Structure formats: structure tokens, C-alpha cells
């Protein structure tokens, strides 16, 4: 919160109001005394009446002084009293569920500082409640999607096991076919459970990264080299454009390799074949930018960045490829943990997946800033 100058402090204003009130009350009392003396001087009042009614005159004088003090004091602090009432009403609204309500700021004293703190608290509570609501909604959605995705392969496994259990097959080859189906469905189930566990772990606020300083150029050359035989087998011709200079970044290598593998696997699954696959790595404005481009069908979804949402598989080609719908969501979470961004762009039959994160220089500059 901002510092408040001494002249603006509430205690100073109250002291000034009390002082002015006292001076005003003394002035009234002196005026009444002078007025009584004047009446006595002009013989309007006899000496006996002054002595006889002396206590009455004193009571009147002090009463007038006290009332004058109260009137002046209330007049000088009336705005603060009205403001206090407004603050009290607003706090009552917040306490009754009107979260996010802010109180107007007036002046530059302790009341203003109090209101700033209340406004900050109100916004923070609203944000926390909204975050809790989103978490609850996400949890319910996650449970619904997981139940559906787990049920599908599990139902197939139970069905084929039941056929085998009752001997409902005609030939050895059919028996083997059932076993192969059970195995593939089991692998699908295991893949979904593993990715679900990974996504849940990465979504935890307590997730820790094993960060180290690495040259991204070397990592990308190594991973592309490992995947080149797979690309060739899938009839994808890789054209890479990797910068020759060092690209110093701070990464959790194991987790970021998972991101690159997800991008390459995604390209293998959904590329038109045969076709080309472009992989570019460059530096620009203190950022490392990786771009993976593959030829694909026009996606049915309007916003291709929905591909990074949990369990989103979009068009029929993605649903038929047996993806879990968590791979790109996991990739997005990992990149965000590295203070980076990941996005998708589709243009003229090309799907571009772009990953950006800061170079080491930018990280160090950010850490040195006060």
C-alpha cells in the first residue's frame, strides 16, 4: 500500500477538528460572559439577580459551549462519518456474498488505506472462490470424461474375455484374434490411465521441475535423429531448419522431451501420407521458437487451439486414431510450467504447432529485477 503523509493522517484531522471545536466553544462561552457583563454594566441586570442566578448562568454558558463544540466537531467530521457508514454497509454486502464489491476511495488517510485493503481482500476472495468453482467444474468434467474413456476399452475387454471364458470361438486363429484385441484394449486402457495420472500430477500446484541449463539445438538434433526412422516408415519426409547457434535455455529436460515427443507423435498420427514434415528452431526477441508443421486435413473445429484442451479429439480422424485427448494438454501444462507458451495455427492445409519459451538471458534479467 502507498505511504500516507503525516498531514493527511486521520488522527491529525480529528485533532484539528477537536481544536477548532474547543476554540469555538471557548469563544461562545467568552461571548456569553461578555454579554452578561455588558448587561450588568448597562444596569439591565441587577447585582442581586446575577448573584441569585449565578449557577443558572454558568450552566447555560457551559451548556452552550459544549453544544457548540459538538456541533463544530460533527460538522468538520461529517464526511468521514458518512464514509464510515458507507464502508460498514459495503462490508456487510461483502459478508453476505457480494464478493468482488469495491468501495470508492476518498481522501488519503488511514480510512483510504483501510478501504484499499478491503477492496484487495474482496477481489482476492472473489478470485479464490471463482478458482474453486472452476476446479470443481474441471474435476466433474474430468470424472465424466475419464469414466466414459475408461468404460469403452473396459467393456470390450470384458466382452472378449466372456467369449473366451465360454469357449465361443470356432478356430485357433479366432481365439488368437480375441486375445490380440484384449491385449490392444488393455494397452489402450493403460495408456489412458498413465496419461491421466501424468496430467493430474502436473496440474498439482506443488509440482517441481528438475531444471538445468541446456543447449536446445543439441537436444532437438538428437530427438529428430531418433525419430527420423519412424518418420520415414510413416512416409513423412523431414525437412529441418535448426539454427547453428547455441540456444541456451533452462529446462526440465525429461519433461520437455515429453513435449517434443507428443508433437512428433501428433504429426505422425494426423499427417496426410506421403507428405513433408517441417521442423524449425530459431531464436527471436530473447525467445526460443520451435515450430512443427505437417500436412493435414482441414480440422472441423473452428479454433485449433482447442486441441490443447483435456480429452478434446476434435474431428473423426483424431477420434479414430485412438488418442487419449491428454497428450497435447499435458504438453501445454509442461510448457506453461517453463514460463512458455504453446499454440496451434492452421493455414492452407498445414497444421503448425509452435512452442515458445524464454532464453536464459531473459530469465536472468527477470531474476535480477527488483
CSV table of C-alpha atoms in Angstrom, one decimal:
chain,number,residue,atom,x,y,z
A,1,UNK,CA,0.0,0.0,0.0
A,2,UNK,CA,1.1,3.6,-0.6
A,3,UNK,CA,2.6,5.6,2.3
A,4,UNK,CA,0.4,8.3,3.8
A,5,UNK,CA,1.9,11.7,4.6
A,6,UNK,CA,1.6,12.8,8.2
A,7,UNK,CA,-0.5,15.8,7.4
A,8,UNK,CA,-3.1,13.5,5.8
A,9,UNK,CA,-3.4,11.2,8.7
A,10,UNK,CA,-6.8,10.7,10.3
A,11,UNK,CA,-5.6,11.5,13.8
A,12,UNK,CA,-4.3,14.9,12.7
A,13,UNK,CA,-7.7,15.7,11.1
A,14,UNK,CA,-9.5,14.6,14.3
A,15,UNK,CA,-7.1,16.7,16.4
A,16,UNK,CA,-7.7,19.7,14.2
A,17,UNK,CA,-11.5,19.2,14.5
A,18,UNK,CA,-11.2,18.9,18.3
A,19,UNK,CA,-9.1,22.0,18.5
A,20,UNK,CA,-11.4,24.1,16.3
A,21,UNK,CA,-14.4,22.8,18.3
A,22,UNK,CA,-12.7,23.8,21.6
A,23,UNK,CA,-11.8,27.2,20.3
A,24,UNK,CA,-15.4,27.7,19.1
A,25,UNK,CA,-16.9,26.6,22.4
A,26,UNK,CA,-14.5,28.8,24.3
A,27,UNK,CA,-15.4,31.7,22.0
A,28,UNK,CA,-19.1,31.1,22.7
A,29,UNK,CA,-18.5,30.9,26.4
A,30,UNK,CA,-16.4,34.1,26.4
A,31,UNK,CA,-19.1,35.8,24.3
A,32,UNK,CA,-21.8,34.8,26.7
A,33,UNK,CA,-19.7,36.1,29.7
A,34,UNK,CA,-19.0,39.4,27.9
A,35,UNK,CA,-22.7,39.7,27.1
A,36,UNK,CA,-23.7,39.1,30.8
A,37,UNK,CA,-21.0,41.7,31.8
A,38,UNK,CA,-22.5,44.1,29.3
A,39,UNK,CA,-26.0,43.7,30.7
A,40,UNK,CA,-24.7,44.2,34.2
A,41,UNK,CA,-22.8,47.3,33.1
A,42,UNK,CA,-25.8,49.0,31.4
A,43,UNK,CA,-27.8,48.2,34.6
A,44,UNK,CA,-30.1,45.8,32.7
A,45,UNK,CA,-29.3,43.2,35.3
A,46,UNK,CA,-29.1,44.0,39.0
A,47,UNK,CA,-26.2,42.7,41.1
A,48,UNK,CA,-28.6,40.7,43.2
A,49,UNK,CA,-30.0,38.8,40.2
A,50,UNK,CA,-26.5,37.9,39.0
A,51,UNK,CA,-25.7,36.5,42.4
A,52,UNK,CA,-29.0,34.8,42.7
A,53,UNK,CA,-29.0,33.2,39.3
A,54,UNK,CA,-25.2,32.7,39.0
A,55,UNK,CA,-25.4,28.9,38.8
A,56,UNK,CA,-28.0,29.1,36.1
A,57,UNK,CA,-25.9,31.5,34.1
A,58,UNK,CA,-22.9,29.2,34.5
A,59,UNK,CA,-24.9,26.1,33.5
A,60,UNK,CA,-26.2,28.0,30.4
A,61,UNK,CA,-22.7,29.2,29.4
A,62,UNK,CA,-21.1,25.7,29.8
A,63,UNK,CA,-24.1,24.0,28.0
A,64,UNK,CA,-23.8,26.5,25.1
A,65,UNK,CA,-20.0,25.8,25.0
A,66,UNK,CA,-20.5,22.0,24.9
A,67,UNK,CA,-23.2,22.2,22.3
A,68,UNK,CA,-21.1,24.5,20.2
A,69,UNK,CA,-18.1,22.0,20.5
A,70,UNK,CA,-20.3,19.1,19.4
A,71,UNK,CA,-21.9,21.0,16.5
A,72,UNK,CA,-18.5,22.2,15.2
A,73,UNK,CA,-16.9,18.8,15.6
A,74,UNK,CA,-19.7,16.9,13.9
A,75,UNK,CA,-19.7,19.5,11.1
A,76,UNK,CA,-16.0,19.0,10.5
A,77,UNK,CA,-16.0,15.2,10.6
A,78,UNK,CA,-19.4,14.6,9.0
A,79,UNK,CA,-17.9,13.5,5.7
A,80,UNK,CA,-15.8,10.9,7.5
A,81,UNK,CA,-18.8,9.7,9.4
A,82,UNK,CA,-20.8,9.3,6.2
A,83,UNK,CA,-17.9,7.5,4.6
A,84,UNK,CA,-17.6,5.2,7.6
A,85,UNK,CA,-21.3,4.3,7.3
A,86,UNK,CA,-20.7,3.6,3.6
A,87,UNK,CA,-17.7,1.3,4.4
A,88,UNK,CA,-19.8,-0.5,7.0
A,89,UNK,CA,-22.6,-1.1,4.6
A,90,UNK,CA,-20.3,-2.3,1.9
A,91,UNK,CA,-18.5,-4.7,4.2
A,92,UNK,CA,-22.0,-6.1,5.2
A,93,UNK,CA,-22.7,-6.7,1.5
A,94,UNK,CA,-19.4,-8.5,1.0
A,95,UNK,CA,-20.0,-10.6,4.1
A,96,UNK,CA,-23.4,-11.6,2.7
A,97,UNK,CA,-21.9,-13.0,-0.5
A,98,UNK,CA,-21.4,-10.0,-2.8
A,99,UNK,CA,-17.8,-10.9,-3.4
A,100,UNK,CA,-15.7,-8.6,-5.6
A,101,UNK,CA,-17.5,-5.5,-4.5
A,102,UNK,CA,-15.2,-2.5,-4.3
A,103,UNK,CA,-15.6,0.6,-2.1
A,104,UNK,CA,-14.9,4.1,-3.6
A,105,UNK,CA,-11.7,5.7,-2.4
A,106,UNK,CA,-11.9,9.1,-0.8
A,107,UNK,CA,-9.0,11.1,0.6
A,108,UNK,CA,-5.5,9.9,1.5
A,109,UNK,CA,-5.7,8.9,5.2
A,110,UNK,CA,-6.0,5.7,7.2
A,111,UNK,CA,-9.6,5.2,6.1
A,112,UNK,CA,-8.4,5.2,2.4
A,113,UNK,CA,-5.8,2.7,3.3
A,114,UNK,CA,-8.4,0.5,5.1
A,115,UNK,CA,-10.7,0.7,2.0
A,116,UNK,CA,-7.8,-0.3,-0.3
A,117,UNK,CA,-7.1,-3.3,1.9
A,118,UNK,CA,-10.8,-4.2,1.9
A,119,UNK,CA,-11.1,-3.9,-1.9
A,120,UNK,CA,-8.0,-6.1,-2.3
A,121,UNK,CA,-9.4,-8.6,0.1
A,122,UNK,CA,-12.8,-8.6,-1.7
A,123,UNK,CA,-11.1,-9.2,-5.0
A,124,UNK,CA,-8.8,-11.9,-3.7
A,125,UNK,CA,-11.7,-13.8,-2.1
A,126,UNK,CA,-13.8,-13.5,-5.3
A,127,UNK,CA,-10.8,-14.8,-7.3
A,128,UNK,CA,-10.3,-17.7,-4.9
A,129,UNK,CA,-14.0,-18.6,-4.9
A,130,UNK,CA,-14.0,-18.4,-8.7
A,131,UNK,CA,-10.9,-20.6,-8.9
A,132,UNK,CA,-12.5,-23.1,-6.6
A,133,UNK,CA,-15.6,-23.2,-8.7
A,134,UNK,CA,-13.5,-23.7,-11.9
A,135,UNK,CA,-11.6,-26.5,-10.1
A,136,UNK,CA,-14.9,-28.1,-9.1
A,137,UNK,CA,-16.2,-27.9,-12.6
A,138,UNK,CA,-13.0,-29.2,-14.1
A,139,UNK,CA,-13.0,-32.1,-11.6
A,140,UNK,CA,-16.6,-33.0,-12.5
A,141,UNK,CA,-15.7,-32.8,-16.2
A,142,UNK,CA,-12.6,-34.9,-15.7
A,143,UNK,CA,-14.5,-37.6,-13.8
A,144,UNK,CA,-17.2,-37.7,-16.6
A,145,UNK,CA,-14.6,-37.9,-19.4
A,146,UNK,CA,-12.5,-40.4,-17.6
A,147,UNK,CA,-15.5,-42.6,-16.8
A,148,UNK,CA,-16.5,-42.6,-20.5
A,149,UNK,CA,-13.0,-43.2,-21.8
A,150,UNK,CA,-12.2,-46.0,-19.4
A,151,UNK,CA,-15.6,-47.7,-19.9
A,152,UNK,CA,-15.1,-48.1,-23.7
A,153,UNK,CA,-12.0,-50.3,-23.7
A,154,UNK,CA,-13.0,-52.0,-20.4
A,155,UNK,CA,-16.4,-53.0,-21.9
A,156,UNK,CA,-14.6,-54.5,-24.9
A,157,UNK,CA,-12.1,-56.4,-22.7
A,158,UNK,CA,-15.0,-57.8,-20.6
A,159,UNK,CA,-16.9,-58.8,-23.7
A,160,UNK,CA,-14.0,-60.7,-25.4
A,161,UNK,CA,-12.9,-62.3,-22.1
A,162,UNK,CA,-16.5,-63.5,-21.7
A,163,UNK,CA,-16.4,-65.0,-25.2
A,164,UNK,CA,-13.2,-66.8,-24.4
A,165,UNK,CA,-14.5,-68.0,-21.0
A,166,UNK,CA,-17.5,-69.6,-22.6
A,167,UNK,CA,-15.5,-71.0,-25.5
A,168,UNK,CA,-17.4,-69.0,-28.1
A,169,UNK,CA,-14.8,-69.2,-30.9
A,170,UNK,CA,-14.5,-71.5,-33.8
A,171,UNK,CA,-10.8,-71.7,-34.7
A,172,UNK,CA,-7.5,-71.1,-33.1
A,173,UNK,CA,-7.0,-68.1,-35.3
A,174,UNK,CA,-10.2,-66.6,-33.9
A,175,UNK,CA,-9.0,-67.4,-30.4
A,176,UNK,CA,-5.8,-65.6,-31.1
A,177,UNK,CA,-7.7,-62.7,-32.7
A,178,UNK,CA,-9.7,-62.3,-29.5
A,179,UNK,CA,-6.5,-62.3,-27.4
A,180,UNK,CA,-4.9,-59.7,-29.6
A,181,UNK,CA,-8.0,-57.5,-29.2
A,182,UNK,CA,-8.0,-57.9,-25.5
A,183,UNK,CA,-4.3,-57.0,-25.4
A,184,UNK,CA,-4.7,-53.9,-27.6
A,185,UNK,CA,-7.6,-52.7,-25.5
A,186,UNK,CA,-5.6,-53.3,-22.3
A,187,UNK,CA,-2.8,-51.3,-23.7
A,188,UNK,CA,-5.2,-48.5,-24.6
A,189,UNK,CA,-6.5,-48.6,-21.0
A,190,UNK,CA,-3.1,-48.5,-19.6
A,191,UNK,CA,-2.1,-45.6,-21.8
A,192,UNK,CA,-5.2,-43.6,-20.7
A,193,UNK,CA,-4.5,-44.3,-17.0
A,194,UNK,CA,-0.8,-43.3,-17.4
A,195,UNK,CA,-1.6,-40.1,-19.1
A,196,UNK,CA,-4.4,-39.3,-16.7
A,197,UNK,CA,-2.0,-39.8,-13.8
A,198,UNK,CA,0.6,-37.6,-15.5
A,199,UNK,CA,-1.9,-34.8,-16.2
A,200,UNK,CA,-3.2,-34.9,-12.6
A,201,UNK,CA,0.3,-34.8,-11.2
A,202,UNK,CA,1.3,-31.9,-13.5
A,203,UNK,CA,-1.9,-30.0,-12.5
A,204,UNK,CA,-0.9,-30.0,-8.9
A,205,UNK,CA,0.3,-26.6,-7.5
A,206,UNK,CA,3.2,-28.5,-5.8
A,207,UNK,CA,4.8,-29.9,-9.0
A,208,UNK,CA,8.5,-29.4,-9.0
A,209,UNK,CA,10.8,-29.1,-12.1
A,210,UNK,CA,14.3,-30.5,-12.3
A,211,UNK,CA,15.7,-27.5,-14.1
A,212,UNK,CA,19.1,-27.4,-15.8
A,213,UNK,CA,20.9,-25.2,-18.3
A,214,UNK,CA,21.0,-26.9,-21.7
A,215,UNK,CA,21.6,-26.1,-25.4
A,216,UNK,CA,18.2,-26.7,-27.1
A,217,UNK,CA,19.9,-27.1,-30.5
A,218,UNK,CA,21.7,-30.3,-29.4
A,219,UNK,CA,18.5,-31.7,-27.8
A,220,UNK,CA,16.4,-31.1,-30.9
A,221,UNK,CA,19.1,-32.6,-33.2
A,222,UNK,CA,19.2,-35.7,-31.0
A,223,UNK,CA,15.4,-36.2,-30.8
A,224,UNK,CA,14.9,-35.6,-34.5
A,225,UNK,CA,17.6,-38.2,-35.3
A,226,UNK,CA,15.9,-40.7,-33.1
A,227,UNK,CA,12.5,-40.1,-34.8
A,228,UNK,CA,13.8,-40.0,-38.4
A,229,UNK,CA,13.4,-43.8,-39.0
A,230,UNK,CA,9.9,-43.6,-37.6
A,231,UNK,CA,9.1,-40.6,-39.9
A,232,UNK,CA,10.5,-42.5,-42.9
A,233,UNK,CA,8.5,-45.6,-42.1
A,234,UNK,CA,5.3,-43.4,-41.9
A,235,UNK,CA,6.2,-41.9,-45.3
A,236,UNK,CA,7.0,-38.5,-43.9
A,237,UNK,CA,10.0,-36.6,-45.4
A,238,UNK,CA,11.5,-34.4,-42.7
A,239,UNK,CA,12.9,-31.1,-43.6
A,240,UNK,CA,14.5,-29.4,-40.6
A,241,UNK,CA,15.8,-25.9,-40.2
A,242,UNK,CA,17.7,-25.8,-36.9
A,243,UNK,CA,19.8,-22.7,-36.0
A,244,UNK,CA,23.6,-23.3,-35.9
A,245,UNK,CA,24.0,-21.0,-32.9
A,246,UNK,CA,23.6,-22.2,-29.3
A,247,UNK,CA,20.1,-21.8,-27.9
A,248,UNK,CA,20.7,-21.6,-24.1
A,249,UNK,CA,17.6,-22.4,-22.1
A,250,UNK,CA,16.7,-23.6,-18.6
A,251,UNK,CA,14.6,-26.7,-18.9
A,252,UNK,CA,13.4,-29.9,-17.1
A,253,UNK,CA,14.9,-32.0,-20.0
A,254,UNK,CA,12.8,-35.1,-19.2
A,255,UNK,CA,9.5,-33.2,-19.2
A,256,UNK,CA,10.3,-31.1,-22.3
A,257,UNK,CA,11.4,-34.2,-24.2
A,258,UNK,CA,7.9,-35.5,-23.5
A,259,UNK,CA,6.5,-32.3,-25.1
A,260,UNK,CA,8.6,-32.8,-28.3
A,261,UNK,CA,7.7,-36.5,-28.5
A,262,UNK,CA,4.0,-35.5,-28.2
A,263,UNK,CA,4.4,-33.0,-31.0
A,264,UNK,CA,6.1,-35.6,-33.3
A,265,UNK,CA,3.6,-38.3,-32.4
A,266,UNK,CA,0.8,-36.0,-33.1
A,267,UNK,CA,2.3,-35.2,-36.5
A,268,UNK,CA,2.8,-38.9,-37.3
A,269,UNK,CA,-0.8,-39.7,-36.4
A,270,UNK,CA,-2.6,-36.9,-38.3
A,271,UNK,CA,-0.4,-36.1,-41.3
A,272,UNK,CA,-1.5,-36.9,-44.8
A,273,UNK,CA,0.8,-39.5,-46.2
A,274,UNK,CA,3.1,-39.4,-48.0
A,275,UNK,CA,3.9,-35.7,-47.3
A,276,UNK,CA,6.6,-33.5,-45.8
A,277,UNK,CA,7.2,-32.6,-42.1
A,278,UNK,CA,8.9,-29.3,-41.3
A,279,UNK,CA,10.7,-28.8,-38.0
A,280,UNK,CA,12.2,-25.3,-37.4
A,281,UNK,CA,14.1,-24.0,-34.4
A,282,UNK,CA,15.1,-20.3,-34.2
A,283,UNK,CA,15.6,-17.5,-31.7
A,284,UNK,CA,13.8,-14.3,-31.8
A,285,UNK,CA,13.4,-11.4,-29.3
A,286,UNK,CA,15.0,-13.4,-26.4
A,287,UNK,CA,12.8,-16.4,-27.1
A,288,UNK,CA,13.4,-19.9,-28.4
A,289,UNK,CA,10.8,-20.8,-31.0
A,290,UNK,CA,10.1,-24.4,-32.1
A,291,UNK,CA,7.7,-24.9,-35.0
A,292,UNK,CA,6.4,-28.3,-36.2
A,293,UNK,CA,4.4,-28.2,-39.4
A,294,UNK,CA,2.6,-31.1,-41.0
A,295,UNK,CA,0.1,-31.5,-43.9
A,296,UNK,CA,-3.3,-32.5,-42.6
A,297,UNK,CA,-7.0,-32.4,-43.4
A,298,UNK,CA,-9.0,-29.3,-42.7
A,299,UNK,CA,-9.9,-29.6,-39.0
A,300,UNK,CA,-13.6,-29.5,-38.2
A,301,UNK,CA,-13.1,-27.3,-35.1
A,302,UNK,CA,-13.0,-23.6,-35.6
A,303,UNK,CA,-10.4,-22.8,-33.0
A,304,UNK,CA,-7.5,-25.3,-33.4
A,305,UNK,CA,-6.2,-24.3,-30.0
A,306,UNK,CA,-9.0,-26.4,-28.6
A,307,UNK,CA,-6.7,-29.3,-29.3
A,308,UNK,CA,-4.8,-28.4,-26.1
A,309,UNK,CA,-7.9,-29.0,-24.0
A,310,UNK,CA,-8.4,-32.1,-22.0
A,311,UNK,CA,-9.9,-35.1,-23.8
A,312,UNK,CA,-10.5,-33.0,-26.9
A,313,UNK,CA,-10.0,-35.1,-30.0
A,314,UNK,CA,-11.9,-33.0,-32.5
A,315,UNK,CA,-12.6,-34.4,-35.9
A,316,UNK,CA,-13.2,-38.0,-36.8
A,317,UNK,CA,-9.6,-38.6,-37.8
A,318,UNK,CA,-8.4,-37.8,-34.3
A,319,UNK,CA,-11.1,-39.9,-32.7
A,320,UNK,CA,-10.3,-42.9,-34.9
A,321,UNK,CA,-6.5,-42.7,-34.2
A,322,UNK,CA,-7.1,-43.9,-30.6
A,323,UNK,CA,-5.6,-40.8,-28.9
A,324,UNK,CA,-6.5,-40.2,-25.3
A,325,UNK,CA,-7.0,-36.5,-25.8
A,326,UNK,CA,-4.5,-35.7,-23.0
A,327,UNK,CA,-1.2,-35.6,-24.9
A,328,UNK,CA,-1.4,-32.0,-26.0
A,329,UNK,CA,-3.0,-30.9,-22.8
A,330,UNK,CA,0.0,-32.4,-20.9
A,331,UNK,CA,2.4,-30.7,-23.3
A,332,UNK,CA,0.6,-27.3,-22.7
A,333,UNK,CA,0.9,-27.7,-18.9
A,334,UNK,CA,4.6,-28.6,-19.1
A,335,UNK,CA,5.4,-25.6,-21.4
A,336,UNK,CA,3.5,-23.3,-19.0
A,337,UNK,CA,5.5,-24.6,-16.1
A,338,UNK,CA,8.5,-23.4,-18.0
A,339,UNK,CA,7.0,-19.9,-18.4
A,340,UNK,CA,6.4,-20.6,-22.1
A,341,UNK,CA,3.5,-20.8,-24.5
A,342,UNK,CA,2.3,-23.4,-27.0
A,343,UNK,CA,-0.3,-22.7,-29.7
A,344,UNK,CA,-1.7,-24.1,-32.9
A,345,UNK,CA,-2.2,-22.5,-36.3
A,346,UNK,CA,-3.9,-23.9,-39.4
A,347,UNK,CA,-3.4,-22.4,-42.8
A,348,UNK,CA,-3.7,-23.7,-46.3
A,349,UNK,CA,-3.7,-27.4,-45.3
A,350,UNK,CA,-0.8,-27.1,-42.9
A,351,UNK,CA,-1.1,-27.6,-39.1
A,352,UNK,CA,1.6,-25.6,-37.2
A,353,UNK,CA,2.3,-26.3,-33.6
A,354,UNK,CA,4.5,-23.6,-32.1
A,355,UNK,CA,6.3,-23.7,-28.7
A,356,UNK,CA,8.0,-20.6,-27.3
A,357,UNK,CA,9.9,-20.1,-24.1
A,358,UNK,CA,12.4,-17.5,-22.8
A,359,UNK,CA,16.1,-17.8,-23.4
A,360,UNK,CA,18.5,-17.9,-20.4
A,361,UNK,CA,19.4,-14.2,-20.8
A,362,UNK,CA,15.8,-13.2,-20.3
A,363,UNK,CA,15.4,-15.5,-17.3
A,364,UNK,CA,18.4,-14.0,-15.6
A,365,UNK,CA,17.3,-10.4,-16.4
A,366,UNK,CA,13.9,-11.2,-14.8
A,367,UNK,CA,15.6,-12.6,-11.7
A,368,UNK,CA,17.8,-9.5,-11.3
A,369,UNK,CA,14.9,-7.1,-11.5
A,370,UNK,CA,13.8,-5.7,-8.1
